[in-house]
PDB file of C-alpha atoms in Angstrom:
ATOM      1  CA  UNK A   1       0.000   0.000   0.000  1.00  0.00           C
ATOM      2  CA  UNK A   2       0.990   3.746  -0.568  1.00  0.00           C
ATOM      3  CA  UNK A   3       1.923   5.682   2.063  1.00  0.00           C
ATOM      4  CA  UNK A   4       1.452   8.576   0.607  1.00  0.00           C
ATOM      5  CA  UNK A   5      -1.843  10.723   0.657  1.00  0.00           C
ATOM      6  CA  UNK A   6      -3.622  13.578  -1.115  1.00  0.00           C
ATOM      7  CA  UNK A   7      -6.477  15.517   0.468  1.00  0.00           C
ATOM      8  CA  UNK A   8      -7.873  17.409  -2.982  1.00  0.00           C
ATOM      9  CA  UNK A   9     -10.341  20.089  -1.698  1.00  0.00           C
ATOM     10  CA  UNK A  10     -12.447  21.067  -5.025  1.00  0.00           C
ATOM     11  CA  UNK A  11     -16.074  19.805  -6.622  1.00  0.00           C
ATOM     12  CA  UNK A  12     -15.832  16.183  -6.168  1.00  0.00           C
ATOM     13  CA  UNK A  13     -14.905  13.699  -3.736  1.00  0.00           C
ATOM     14  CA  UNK A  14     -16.559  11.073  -1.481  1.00  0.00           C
ATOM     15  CA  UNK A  15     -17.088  13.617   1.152  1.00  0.00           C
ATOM     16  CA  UNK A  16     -18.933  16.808   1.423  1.00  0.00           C
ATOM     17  CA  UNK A  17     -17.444  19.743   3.279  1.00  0.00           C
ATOM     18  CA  UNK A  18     -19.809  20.816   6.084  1.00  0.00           C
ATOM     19  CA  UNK A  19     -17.502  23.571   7.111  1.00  0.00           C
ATOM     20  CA  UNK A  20     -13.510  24.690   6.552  1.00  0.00           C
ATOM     21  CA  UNK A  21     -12.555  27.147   9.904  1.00  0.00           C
ATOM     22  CA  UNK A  22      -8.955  28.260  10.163  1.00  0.00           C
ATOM     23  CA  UNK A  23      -8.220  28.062  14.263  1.00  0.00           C
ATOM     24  CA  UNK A  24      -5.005  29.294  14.060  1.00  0.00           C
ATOM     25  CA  UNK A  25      -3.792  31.358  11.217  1.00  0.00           C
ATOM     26  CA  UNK A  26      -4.633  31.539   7.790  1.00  0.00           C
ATOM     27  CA  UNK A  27      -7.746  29.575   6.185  1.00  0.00           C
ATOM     28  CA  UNK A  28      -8.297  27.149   3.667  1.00  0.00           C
ATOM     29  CA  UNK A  29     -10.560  28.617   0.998  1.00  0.00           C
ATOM     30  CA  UNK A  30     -13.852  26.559   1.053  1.00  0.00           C
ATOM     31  CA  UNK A  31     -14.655  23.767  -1.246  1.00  0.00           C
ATOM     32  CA  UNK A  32     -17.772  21.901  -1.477  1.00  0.00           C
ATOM     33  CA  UNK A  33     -16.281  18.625  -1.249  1.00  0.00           C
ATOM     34  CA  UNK A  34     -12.571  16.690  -0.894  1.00  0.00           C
ATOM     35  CA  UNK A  35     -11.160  13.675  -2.690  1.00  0.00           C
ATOM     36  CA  UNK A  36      -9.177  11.870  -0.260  1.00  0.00           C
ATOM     37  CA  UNK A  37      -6.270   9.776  -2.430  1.00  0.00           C
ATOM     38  CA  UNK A  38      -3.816   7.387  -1.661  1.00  0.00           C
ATOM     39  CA  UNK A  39      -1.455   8.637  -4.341  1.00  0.00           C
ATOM     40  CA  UNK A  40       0.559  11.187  -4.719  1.00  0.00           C
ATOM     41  CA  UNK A  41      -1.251  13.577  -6.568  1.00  0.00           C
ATOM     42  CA  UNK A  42       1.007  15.859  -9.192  1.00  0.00           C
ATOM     43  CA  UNK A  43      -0.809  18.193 -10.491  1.00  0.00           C
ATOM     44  CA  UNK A  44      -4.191  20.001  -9.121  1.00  0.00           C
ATOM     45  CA  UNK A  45      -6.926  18.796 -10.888  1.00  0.00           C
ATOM     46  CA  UNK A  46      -9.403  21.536 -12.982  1.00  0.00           C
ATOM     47  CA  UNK A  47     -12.233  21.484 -10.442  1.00  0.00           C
ATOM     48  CA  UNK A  48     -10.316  22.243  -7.312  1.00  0.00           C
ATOM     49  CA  UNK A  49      -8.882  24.663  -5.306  1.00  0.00           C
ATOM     50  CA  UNK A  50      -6.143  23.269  -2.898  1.00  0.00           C
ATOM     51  CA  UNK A  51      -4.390  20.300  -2.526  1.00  0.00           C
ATOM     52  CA  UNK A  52      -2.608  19.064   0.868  1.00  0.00           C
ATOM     53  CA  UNK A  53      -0.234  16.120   0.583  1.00  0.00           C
ATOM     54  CA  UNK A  54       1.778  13.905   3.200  1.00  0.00           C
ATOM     55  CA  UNK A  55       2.525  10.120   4.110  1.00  0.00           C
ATOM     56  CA  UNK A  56       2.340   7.681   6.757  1.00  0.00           C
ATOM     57  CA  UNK A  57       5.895   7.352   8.803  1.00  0.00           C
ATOM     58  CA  UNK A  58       7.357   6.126  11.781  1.00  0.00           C
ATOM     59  CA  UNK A  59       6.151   6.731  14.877  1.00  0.00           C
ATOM     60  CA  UNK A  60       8.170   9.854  16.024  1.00  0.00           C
ATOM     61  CA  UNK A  61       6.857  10.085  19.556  1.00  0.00           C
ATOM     62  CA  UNK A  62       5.282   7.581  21.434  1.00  0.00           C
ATOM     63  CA  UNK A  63       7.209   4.548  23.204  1.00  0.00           C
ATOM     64  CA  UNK A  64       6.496   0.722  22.335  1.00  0.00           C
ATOM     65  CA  UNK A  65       4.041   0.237  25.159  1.00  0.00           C
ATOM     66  CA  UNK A  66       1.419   3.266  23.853  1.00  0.00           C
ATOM     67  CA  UNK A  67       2.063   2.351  20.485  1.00  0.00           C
ATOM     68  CA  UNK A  68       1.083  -1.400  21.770  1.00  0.00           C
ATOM     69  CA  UNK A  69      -1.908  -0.106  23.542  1.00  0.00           C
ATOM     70  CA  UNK A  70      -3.097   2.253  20.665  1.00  0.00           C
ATOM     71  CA  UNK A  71      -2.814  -0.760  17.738  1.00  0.00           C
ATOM     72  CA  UNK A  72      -5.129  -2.730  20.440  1.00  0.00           C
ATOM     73  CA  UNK A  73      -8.176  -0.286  20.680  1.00  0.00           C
ATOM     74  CA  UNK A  74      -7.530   1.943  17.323  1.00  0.00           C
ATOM     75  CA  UNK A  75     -10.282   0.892  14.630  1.00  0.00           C
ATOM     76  CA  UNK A  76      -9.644   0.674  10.864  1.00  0.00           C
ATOM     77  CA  UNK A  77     -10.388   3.621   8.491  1.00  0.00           C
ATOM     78  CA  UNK A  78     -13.430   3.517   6.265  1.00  0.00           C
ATOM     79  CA  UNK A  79     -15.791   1.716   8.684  1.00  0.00           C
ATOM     80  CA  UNK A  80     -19.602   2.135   7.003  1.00  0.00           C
ATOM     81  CA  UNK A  81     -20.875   3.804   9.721  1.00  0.00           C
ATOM     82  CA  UNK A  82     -18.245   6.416   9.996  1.00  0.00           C
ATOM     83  CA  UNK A  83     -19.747   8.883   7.698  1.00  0.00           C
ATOM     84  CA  UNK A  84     -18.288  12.102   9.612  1.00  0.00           C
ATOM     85  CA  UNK A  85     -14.625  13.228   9.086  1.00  0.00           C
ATOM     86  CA  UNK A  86     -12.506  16.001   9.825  1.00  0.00           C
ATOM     87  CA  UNK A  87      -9.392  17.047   8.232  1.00  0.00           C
ATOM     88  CA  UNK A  88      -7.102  18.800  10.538  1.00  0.00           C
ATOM     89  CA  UNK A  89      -4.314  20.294   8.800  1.00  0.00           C
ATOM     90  CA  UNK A  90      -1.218  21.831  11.901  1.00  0.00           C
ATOM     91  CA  UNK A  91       1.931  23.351  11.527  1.00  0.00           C
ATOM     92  CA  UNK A  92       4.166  24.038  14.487  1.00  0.00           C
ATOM     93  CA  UNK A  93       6.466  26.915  15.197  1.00  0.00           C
ATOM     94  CA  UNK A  94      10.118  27.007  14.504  1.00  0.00           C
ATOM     95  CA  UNK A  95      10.506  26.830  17.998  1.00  0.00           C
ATOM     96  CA  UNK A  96       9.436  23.746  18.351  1.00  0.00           C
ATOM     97  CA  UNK A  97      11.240  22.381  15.679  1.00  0.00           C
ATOM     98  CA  UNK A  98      14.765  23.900  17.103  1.00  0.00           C
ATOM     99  CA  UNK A  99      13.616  21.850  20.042  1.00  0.00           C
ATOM    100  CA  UNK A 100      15.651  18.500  20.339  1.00  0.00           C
ATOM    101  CA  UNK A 101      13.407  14.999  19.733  1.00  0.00           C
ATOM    102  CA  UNK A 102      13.436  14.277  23.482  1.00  0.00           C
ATOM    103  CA  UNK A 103      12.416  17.814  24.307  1.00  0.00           C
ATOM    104  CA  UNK A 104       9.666  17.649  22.086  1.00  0.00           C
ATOM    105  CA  UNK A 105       8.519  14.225  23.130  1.00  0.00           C
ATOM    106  CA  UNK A 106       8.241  15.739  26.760  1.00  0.00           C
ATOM    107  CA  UNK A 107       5.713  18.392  25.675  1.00  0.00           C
ATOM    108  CA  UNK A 108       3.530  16.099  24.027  1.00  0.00           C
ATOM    109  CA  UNK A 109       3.623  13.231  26.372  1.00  0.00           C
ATOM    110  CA  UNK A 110       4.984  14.183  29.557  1.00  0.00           C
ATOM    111  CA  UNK A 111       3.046  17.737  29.717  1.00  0.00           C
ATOM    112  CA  UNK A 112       0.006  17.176  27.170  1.00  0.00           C
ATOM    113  CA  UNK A 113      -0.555  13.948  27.629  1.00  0.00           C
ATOM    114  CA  UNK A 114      -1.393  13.369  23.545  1.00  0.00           C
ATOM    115  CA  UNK A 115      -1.364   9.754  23.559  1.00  0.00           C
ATOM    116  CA  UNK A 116      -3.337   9.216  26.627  1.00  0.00           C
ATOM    117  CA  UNK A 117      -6.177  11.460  25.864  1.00  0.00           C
ATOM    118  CA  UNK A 118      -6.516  10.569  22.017  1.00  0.00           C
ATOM    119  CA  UNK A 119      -7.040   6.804  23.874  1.00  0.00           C
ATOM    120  CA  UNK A 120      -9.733   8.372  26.172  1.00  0.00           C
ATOM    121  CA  UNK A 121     -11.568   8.611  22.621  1.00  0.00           C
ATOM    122  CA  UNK A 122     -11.322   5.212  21.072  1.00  0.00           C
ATOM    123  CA  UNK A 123     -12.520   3.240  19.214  1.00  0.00           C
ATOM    124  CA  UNK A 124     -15.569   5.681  18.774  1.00  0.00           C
ATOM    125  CA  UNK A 125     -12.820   7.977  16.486  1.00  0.00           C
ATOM    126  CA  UNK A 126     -10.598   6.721  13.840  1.00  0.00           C
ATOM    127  CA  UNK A 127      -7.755   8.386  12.710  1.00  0.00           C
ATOM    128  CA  UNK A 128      -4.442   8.556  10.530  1.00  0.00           C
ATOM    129  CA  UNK A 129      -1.647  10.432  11.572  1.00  0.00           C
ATOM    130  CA  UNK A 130       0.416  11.844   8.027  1.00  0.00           C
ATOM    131  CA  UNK A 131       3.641  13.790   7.659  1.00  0.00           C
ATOM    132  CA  UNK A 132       4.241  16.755   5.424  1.00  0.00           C
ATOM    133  CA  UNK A 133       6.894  18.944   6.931  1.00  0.00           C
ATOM    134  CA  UNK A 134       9.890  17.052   5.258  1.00  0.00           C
ATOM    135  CA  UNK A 135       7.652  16.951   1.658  1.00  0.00           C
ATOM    136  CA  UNK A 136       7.992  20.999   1.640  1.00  0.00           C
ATOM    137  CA  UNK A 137       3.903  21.159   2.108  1.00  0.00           C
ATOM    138  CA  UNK A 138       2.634  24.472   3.768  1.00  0.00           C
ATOM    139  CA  UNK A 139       1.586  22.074   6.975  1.00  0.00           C
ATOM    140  CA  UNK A 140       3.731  19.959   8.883  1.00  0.00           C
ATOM    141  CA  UNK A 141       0.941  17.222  10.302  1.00  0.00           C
ATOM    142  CA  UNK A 142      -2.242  16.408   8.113  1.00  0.00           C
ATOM    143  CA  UNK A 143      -4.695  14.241  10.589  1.00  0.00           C
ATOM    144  CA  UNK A 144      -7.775  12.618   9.334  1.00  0.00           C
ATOM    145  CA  UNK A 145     -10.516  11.445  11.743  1.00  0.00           C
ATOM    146  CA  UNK A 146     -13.523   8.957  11.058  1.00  0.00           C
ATOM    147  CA  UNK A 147     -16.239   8.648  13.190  1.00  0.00           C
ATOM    148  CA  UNK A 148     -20.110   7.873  13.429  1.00  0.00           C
ATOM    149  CA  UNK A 149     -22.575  10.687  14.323  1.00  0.00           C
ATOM    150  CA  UNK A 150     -23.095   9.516  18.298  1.00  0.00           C
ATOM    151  CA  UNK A 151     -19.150  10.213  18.656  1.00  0.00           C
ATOM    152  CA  UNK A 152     -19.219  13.700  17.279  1.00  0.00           C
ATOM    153  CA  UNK A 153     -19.401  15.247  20.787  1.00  0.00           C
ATOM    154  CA  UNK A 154     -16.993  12.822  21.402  1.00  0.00           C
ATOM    155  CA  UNK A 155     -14.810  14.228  19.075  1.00  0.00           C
ATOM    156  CA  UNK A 156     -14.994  17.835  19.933  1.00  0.00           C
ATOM    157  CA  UNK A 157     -13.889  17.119  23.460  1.00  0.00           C
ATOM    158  CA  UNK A 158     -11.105  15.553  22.431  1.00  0.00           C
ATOM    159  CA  UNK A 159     -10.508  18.725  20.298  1.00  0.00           C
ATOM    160  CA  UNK A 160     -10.954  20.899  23.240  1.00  0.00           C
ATOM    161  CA  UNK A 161      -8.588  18.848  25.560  1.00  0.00           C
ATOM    162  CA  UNK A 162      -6.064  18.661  22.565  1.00  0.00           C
ATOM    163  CA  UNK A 163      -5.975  22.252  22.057  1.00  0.00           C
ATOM    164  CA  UNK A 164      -5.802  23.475  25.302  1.00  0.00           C
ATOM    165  CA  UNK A 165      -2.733  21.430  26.357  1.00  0.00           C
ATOM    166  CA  UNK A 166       0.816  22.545  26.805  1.00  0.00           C
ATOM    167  CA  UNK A 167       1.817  21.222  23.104  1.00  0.00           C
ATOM    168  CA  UNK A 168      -0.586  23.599  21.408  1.00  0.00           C
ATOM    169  CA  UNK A 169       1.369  26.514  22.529  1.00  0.00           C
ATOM    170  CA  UNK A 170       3.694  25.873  19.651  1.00  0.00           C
ATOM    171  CA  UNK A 171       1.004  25.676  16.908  1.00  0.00           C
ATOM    172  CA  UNK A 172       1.023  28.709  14.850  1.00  0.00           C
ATOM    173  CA  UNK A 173      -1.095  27.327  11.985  1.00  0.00           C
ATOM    174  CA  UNK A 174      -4.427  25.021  12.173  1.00  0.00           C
ATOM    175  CA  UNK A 175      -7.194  24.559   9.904  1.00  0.00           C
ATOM    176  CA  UNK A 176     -10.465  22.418  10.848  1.00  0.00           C
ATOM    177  CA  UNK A 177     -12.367  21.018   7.504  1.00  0.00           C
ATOM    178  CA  UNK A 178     -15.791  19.167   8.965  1.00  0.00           C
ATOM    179  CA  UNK A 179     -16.806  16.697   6.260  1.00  0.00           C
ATOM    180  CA  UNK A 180     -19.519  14.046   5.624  1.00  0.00           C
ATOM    181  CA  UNK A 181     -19.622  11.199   3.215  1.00  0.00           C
ATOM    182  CA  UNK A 182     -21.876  11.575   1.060  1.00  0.00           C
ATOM    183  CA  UNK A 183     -22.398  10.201  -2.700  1.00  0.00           C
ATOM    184  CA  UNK A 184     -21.638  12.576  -5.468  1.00  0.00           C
ATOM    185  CA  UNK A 185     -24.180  13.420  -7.987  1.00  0.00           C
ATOM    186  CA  UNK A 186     -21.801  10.964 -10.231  1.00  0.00           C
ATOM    187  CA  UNK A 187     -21.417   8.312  -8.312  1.00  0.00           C
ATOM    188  CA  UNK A 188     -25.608   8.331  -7.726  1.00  0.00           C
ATOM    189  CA  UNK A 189     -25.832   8.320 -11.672  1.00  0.00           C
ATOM    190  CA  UNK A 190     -23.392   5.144 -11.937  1.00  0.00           C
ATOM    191  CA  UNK A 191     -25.345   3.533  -9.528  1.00  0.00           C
ATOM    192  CA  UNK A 192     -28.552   3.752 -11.260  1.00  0.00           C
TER     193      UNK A 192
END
């Protein structure tokens, strides 16, 4: 399987785009819907406005035992009734960067607890963790979450924890793109 991924914000795609909100930052300019691909895409396609691009990597932060625990209790991507998804594009400050591995690791286990309270929220909400710093994208983390409609309240406590710990001190860029799956008018004509 590909690692890498393309997030194509335009006219068509499996999933509809409820809202796009920049938290931090600057915005995303709104779409109607995004095309999530497991390519690497090269070249924007004619009915879209953005593209965000990164791949699945090594785990940079987390020790054996959480990364144990989390493949225990963390659900698959795609389940059928996980038809609400939000994109969260992040990029942190050069401050952080300059920051050596263990230094980082300390703010986002040790203060923010990241690991533990992402747990606190499965397996009610999927999600993939995807790189993009080192790919010379204008984000450096692109995380997609899945989850059914009884875990969106769910979900926006974990948001609320997440961004009010320690580790969020250091983001100077965030965008939050709400989505639902939903059939395009294509893909309802094919099935006919």
């Amino acid at each position: 399987m590909n690692n890498r991924y393309s997030f194509i914000g335009g006219n068509s795609g499996t999933w509809q785009v409820v809202d796009v909100r920049g938290v931090f930052g600057a915005n995303l300019e709104l779409v109607d819907r995004v095309n999530v691909v497991n390519d690497d895409v090269k070249k924007l396609p004619l009915d879209s406005s953005w593209i965000l691009q990164g791949f699945s990597s090594n785990v940079r932060y987390a020790m054996h035992d959480e990364v144990s625990a989390l493949k225990a209790i963390q659900p698959v991507l795609n389940r059928s009734e996980a038809i609400c998804a939000v994109l969260i594009p992040i990029k942190k400050s050069l401050q952080w960067w300059e920051m050596a591995q263990d230094e980082r690791r300390a703010i986002f286990e040790e203060e923010s607890h990241h690991t533990a309270v992402g747990m606190d929220y499965l397996p009610g909400v999927a999600r993939r963790l995807l790189h993009c710093r080192d790919i010379g994208e204008p984000f450096d983390f692109l995380t997609w979450f899945e989850f059914a409609p009884e875990h969106t309240q769910a979900f926006d406590e974990l948001l609320v924890r997440m961004r009010s710990s320690k580790e969020w001190d250091y983001v100077e860029r965030e965008v939050e793109v709400r989505l639902e799956r939903r059939d395009s008018p294509k893909e309802r004509l094919r099935q006919r």
